[in-house]
């Protein structure tokens, strides 16, 4: 699922101004360490102003962004390290057969779900099969390569695959591999939307939709010794004008802030961490719609965009100009692509003139926000000869309009990354990819992605293989990547430094004084 710019990643950098003076005065009056507005929580509580999930069931969760909240209550077979590589979690190890068509996971022994029922191989088998086979599963597409699942003993899970696929351990580090308690989904699958049943670091104790989730530490979690904060509260994304006041008053002690608030947060005595993430702003281009059914118009668009100007205005310079779907340091990042479509208005005008639509080609910029990014893009496209207009659609209807009806030529969006590189390629560029509104892909890219799935992650050539696929995608597909969106988190001095996790923000080891 895409993280459209209506998700928290978008709201964090579009149309957000500096805090008002009255908000800062209120914050100063409240003091920096008090508990006012905290709901009477104990001091040992992490209070995160971030977002609530679309569903507490990883199988029906409809936003990639949900993985951050779901990781609080579910444990996966694997998890990501700081660089996005799969490492052991519920499974302590895994091994592929020589030909890559079977993978065997060895589970830690004695694991339990938060309700005390055993988390054994049979439970994992049922959870994977539900994700693959449930009629309403939104992770089924990631599990199509799994032909069968078996549990020969309590700690062994065997997956037989339809074809070699070495991406499974990475897939199982996110929503796809979160183990859901069969006792819950066999009894009341619909109830999981508001009552998660997992074995994560925390257990949900109360939930008010669109308001607050309250959690407590799960002593049965496989890594419980590293979960330091006894309690956790999760809140929707704070308003930009009041987020600093909320941190100072004690309503939150960790919160996402926009780039516009970084200086104010530091001035207020808060710690600010800028953590690299997989989120990148992107223009989704439908090559079946004019003018982008002409390749010259697509290239003109790529050279028309001044990414550096967008980054400076939209994120106050926090992040990096991007020409590809992966950030620096991630295995899929190809350094050879830097500057590949650097801003070149003259070249853009020449390409547009060479298209069959010529100078003055009309184009509608569709956005699900009234923020300034679309307006800035409009000015840039107009400067090279396009005749752009802006259309704002309801964010609740964006997926249906853009990705189901395929009715728009150009959509302002953001990509939140995926658990595996192959999955990211499929979502963005595959013929069935959600964020590929034209539903076309190049033979060169399709072949490169097949090579990615068939190359073991530990193969020394794997980074080269992934980067070759990235290069093929950027050069043959119409998507226009703009800039990366780091995770900007402010926290009070009572909270220790947060882990710098690229894929999923985790809180193991974090203490609250």
JSON list of C-alpha atoms in Angstrom, two decimals, residues 302-392:
[
{"chain": "A", "resi": 302, "resn": "UNK", "atom": "CA", "xyz": [11.73, 14.60, -15.20]},
{"chain": "A", "resi": 303, "resn": "UNK", "atom": "CA", "xyz": [14.04, 17.43, -16.28]},
{"chain": "A", "resi": 304, "resn": "UNK", "atom": "CA", "xyz": [11.48, 20.17, -15.47]},
{"chain": "A", "resi": 305, "resn": "UNK", "atom": "CA", "xyz": [11.36, 19.44, -11.73]},
{"chain": "A", "resi": 306, "resn": "UNK", "atom": "CA", "xyz": [13.72, 21.46, -9.52]},
{"chain": "A", "resi": 307, "resn": "UNK", "atom": "CA", "xyz": [14.08, 18.98, -6.69]},
{"chain": "A", "resi": 308, "resn": "UNK", "atom": "CA", "xyz": [16.45, 21.12, -4.66]},
{"chain": "A", "resi": 309, "resn": "UNK", "atom": "CA", "xyz": [13.95, 23.99, -4.63]},
{"chain": "A", "resi": 310, "resn": "UNK", "atom": "CA", "xyz": [11.16, 21.62, -3.57]},
{"chain": "A", "resi": 311, "resn": "UNK", "atom": "CA", "xyz": [13.27, 20.20, -0.74]},
{"chain": "A", "resi": 312, "resn": "UNK", "atom": "CA", "xyz": [14.19, 23.67, 0.54]},
{"chain": "A", "resi": 313, "resn": "UNK", "atom": "CA", "xyz": [10.61, 24.90, 0.55]},
{"chain": "A", "resi": 314, "resn": "UNK", "atom": "CA", "xyz": [8.68, 21.80, 1.54]},
{"chain": "A", "resi": 315, "resn": "UNK", "atom": "CA", "xyz": [11.04, 20.37, 4.17]},
{"chain": "A", "resi": 316, "resn": "UNK", "atom": "CA", "xyz": [13.20, 23.33, 5.15]},
{"chain": "A", "resi": 317, "resn": "UNK", "atom": "CA", "xyz": [16.12, 21.49, 3.56]},
{"chain": "A", "resi": 318, "resn": "UNK", "atom": "CA", "xyz": [15.81, 18.42, 5.79]},
{"chain": "A", "resi": 319, "resn": "UNK", "atom": "CA", "xyz": [16.31, 15.35, 3.64]},
{"chain": "A", "resi": 320, "resn": "UNK", "atom": "CA", "xyz": [18.06, 14.89, 0.32]},
{"chain": "A", "resi": 321, "resn": "UNK", "atom": "CA", "xyz": [17.24, 15.37, -3.34]},
{"chain": "A", "resi": 322, "resn": "UNK", "atom": "CA", "xyz": [16.29, 11.98, -4.75]},
{"chain": "A", "resi": 323, "resn": "UNK", "atom": "CA", "xyz": [16.20, 10.42, -8.20]},
{"chain": "A", "resi": 324, "resn": "UNK", "atom": "CA", "xyz": [15.40, 6.88, -7.02]},
{"chain": "A", "resi": 325, "resn": "UNK", "atom": "CA", "xyz": [13.13, 4.99, -4.59]},
{"chain": "A", "resi": 326, "resn": "UNK", "atom": "CA", "xyz": [15.81, 4.18, -1.98]},
{"chain": "A", "resi": 327, "resn": "UNK", "atom": "CA", "xyz": [17.82, 6.43, 0.36]},
{"chain": "A", "resi": 328, "resn": "UNK", "atom": "CA", "xyz": [21.60, 6.51, 0.68]},
{"chain": "A", "resi": 329, "resn": "UNK", "atom": "CA", "xyz": [22.89, 3.62, 2.78]},
{"chain": "A", "resi": 330, "resn": "UNK", "atom": "CA", "xyz": [20.09, 1.25, 1.72]},
{"chain": "A", "resi": 331, "resn": "UNK", "atom": "CA", "xyz": [21.06, -1.81, -0.31]},
{"chain": "A", "resi": 332, "resn": "UNK", "atom": "CA", "xyz": [19.03, -0.70, -3.33]},
{"chain": "A", "resi": 333, "resn": "UNK", "atom": "CA", "xyz": [20.57, 2.78, -3.55]},
{"chain": "A", "resi": 334, "resn": "UNK", "atom": "CA", "xyz": [22.56, 3.24, -6.77]},
{"chain": "A", "resi": 335, "resn": "UNK", "atom": "CA", "xyz": [25.10, 6.10, -6.51]},
{"chain": "A", "resi": 336, "resn": "UNK", "atom": "CA", "xyz": [25.41, 6.13, -10.31]},
{"chain": "A", "resi": 337, "resn": "UNK", "atom": "CA", "xyz": [21.92, 7.66, -10.52]},
{"chain": "A", "resi": 338, "resn": "UNK", "atom": "CA", "xyz": [22.78, 10.89, -8.71]},
{"chain": "A", "resi": 339, "resn": "UNK", "atom": "CA", "xyz": [21.93, 13.81, -10.96]},
{"chain": "A", "resi": 340, "resn": "UNK", "atom": "CA", "xyz": [20.53, 11.57, -13.71]},
{"chain": "A", "resi": 341, "resn": "UNK", "atom": "CA", "xyz": [17.59, 13.96, -14.23]},
{"chain": "A", "resi": 342, "resn": "UNK", "atom": "CA", "xyz": [19.11, 17.12, -12.78]},
{"chain": "A", "resi": 343, "resn": "UNK", "atom": "CA", "xyz": [17.02, 20.24, -13.28]},
{"chain": "A", "resi": 344, "resn": "UNK", "atom": "CA", "xyz": [17.48, 21.37, -16.89]},
{"chain": "A", "resi": 345, "resn": "UNK", "atom": "CA", "xyz": [14.68, 23.71, -18.08]},
{"chain": "A", "resi": 346, "resn": "UNK", "atom": "CA", "xyz": [16.15, 24.10, -21.57]},
{"chain": "A", "resi": 347, "resn": "UNK", "atom": "CA", "xyz": [16.29, 20.35, -22.11]},
{"chain": "A", "resi": 348, "resn": "UNK", "atom": "CA", "xyz": [12.76, 19.98, -20.72]},
{"chain": "A", "resi": 349, "resn": "UNK", "atom": "CA", "xyz": [11.44, 22.61, -23.15]},
{"chain": "A", "resi": 350, "resn": "UNK", "atom": "CA", "xyz": [13.20, 20.90, -26.06]},
{"chain": "A", "resi": 351, "resn": "UNK", "atom": "CA", "xyz": [11.78, 17.49, -25.16]},
{"chain": "A", "resi": 352, "resn": "UNK", "atom": "CA", "xyz": [8.26, 18.84, -24.69]},
{"chain": "A", "resi": 353, "resn": "UNK", "atom": "CA", "xyz": [8.42, 20.61, -28.04]},
{"chain": "A", "resi": 354, "resn": "UNK", "atom": "CA", "xyz": [9.50, 17.33, -29.64]},
{"chain": "A", "resi": 355, "resn": "UNK", "atom": "CA", "xyz": [6.49, 15.49, -28.22]},
{"chain": "A", "resi": 356, "resn": "UNK", "atom": "CA", "xyz": [3.32, 15.23, -30.25]},
{"chain": "A", "resi": 357, "resn": "UNK", "atom": "CA", "xyz": [1.63, 17.58, -27.78]},
{"chain": "A", "resi": 358, "resn": "UNK", "atom": "CA", "xyz": [4.22, 20.32, -28.16]},
{"chain": "A", "resi": 359, "resn": "UNK", "atom": "CA", "xyz": [4.68, 23.44, -26.08]},
{"chain": "A", "resi": 360, "resn": "UNK", "atom": "CA", "xyz": [1.53, 24.27, -24.16]},
{"chain": "A", "resi": 361, "resn": "UNK", "atom": "CA", "xyz": [0.67, 20.63, -23.47]},
{"chain": "A", "resi": 362, "resn": "UNK", "atom": "CA", "xyz": [-2.07, 20.61, -20.83]},
{"chain": "A", "resi": 363, "resn": "UNK", "atom": "CA", "xyz": [-1.50, 18.55, -17.69]},
{"chain": "A", "resi": 364, "resn": "UNK", "atom": "CA", "xyz": [-3.48, 18.25, -14.47]},
{"chain": "A", "resi": 365, "resn": "UNK", "atom": "CA", "xyz": [-1.54, 17.90, -11.23]},
{"chain": "A", "resi": 366, "resn": "UNK", "atom": "CA", "xyz": [-3.74, 15.83, -8.91]},
{"chain": "A", "resi": 367, "resn": "UNK", "atom": "CA", "xyz": [-3.14, 16.02, -5.18]},
{"chain": "A", "resi": 368, "resn": "UNK", "atom": "CA", "xyz": [-5.00, 14.92, -2.05]},
{"chain": "A", "resi": 369, "resn": "UNK", "atom": "CA", "xyz": [-3.82, 17.95, -0.12]},
{"chain": "A", "resi": 370, "resn": "UNK", "atom": "CA", "xyz": [-4.19, 21.68, -0.55]},
{"chain": "A", "resi": 371, "resn": "UNK", "atom": "CA", "xyz": [-0.54, 22.18, 0.46]},
{"chain": "A", "resi": 372, "resn": "UNK", "atom": "CA", "xyz": [2.08, 24.13, -1.42]},
{"chain": "A", "resi": 373, "resn": "UNK", "atom": "CA", "xyz": [3.92, 21.27, -3.14]},
{"chain": "A", "resi": 374, "resn": "UNK", "atom": "CA", "xyz": [1.43, 21.06, -6.01]},
{"chain": "A", "resi": 375, "resn": "UNK", "atom": "CA", "xyz": [1.57, 24.83, -6.40]},
{"chain": "A", "resi": 376, "resn": "UNK", "atom": "CA", "xyz": [5.35, 24.82, -6.56]},
{"chain": "A", "resi": 377, "resn": "UNK", "atom": "CA", "xyz": [5.29, 22.01, -9.12]},
{"chain": "A", "resi": 378, "resn": "UNK", "atom": "CA", "xyz": [2.76, 23.95, -11.17]},
{"chain": "A", "resi": 379, "resn": "UNK", "atom": "CA", "xyz": [5.14, 26.90, -11.43]},
{"chain": "A", "resi": 380, "resn": "UNK", "atom": "CA", "xyz": [8.04, 24.66, -12.42]},
{"chain": "A", "resi": 381, "resn": "UNK", "atom": "CA", "xyz": [6.10, 22.87, -15.14]},
{"chain": "A", "resi": 382, "resn": "UNK", "atom": "CA", "xyz": [4.69, 26.10, -16.50]},
{"chain": "A", "resi": 383, "resn": "UNK", "atom": "CA", "xyz": [8.23, 27.50, -16.78]},
{"chain": "A", "resi": 384, "resn": "UNK", "atom": "CA", "xyz": [9.20, 24.82, -19.34]},
{"chain": "A", "resi": 385, "resn": "UNK", "atom": "CA", "xyz": [6.08, 25.00, -21.50]},
{"chain": "A", "resi": 386, "resn": "UNK", "atom": "CA", "xyz": [3.49, 22.72, -19.89]},
{"chain": "A", "resi": 387, "resn": "UNK", "atom": "CA", "xyz": [0.06, 24.21, -19.25]},
{"chain": "A", "resi": 388, "resn": "UNK", "atom": "CA", "xyz": [-0.56, 22.84, -15.74]},
{"chain": "A", "resi": 389, "resn": "UNK", "atom": "CA", "xyz": [-3.65, 23.04, -13.55]},
{"chain": "A", "resi": 390, "resn": "UNK", "atom": "CA", "xyz": [-4.18, 21.68, -10.04]},
{"chain": "A", "resi": 391, "resn": "UNK", "atom": "CA", "xyz": [-6.96, 19.34, -8.96]},
{"chain": "A", "resi": 392, "resn": "UNK", "atom": "CA", "xyz": [-7.46, 18.42, -5.31]}
]
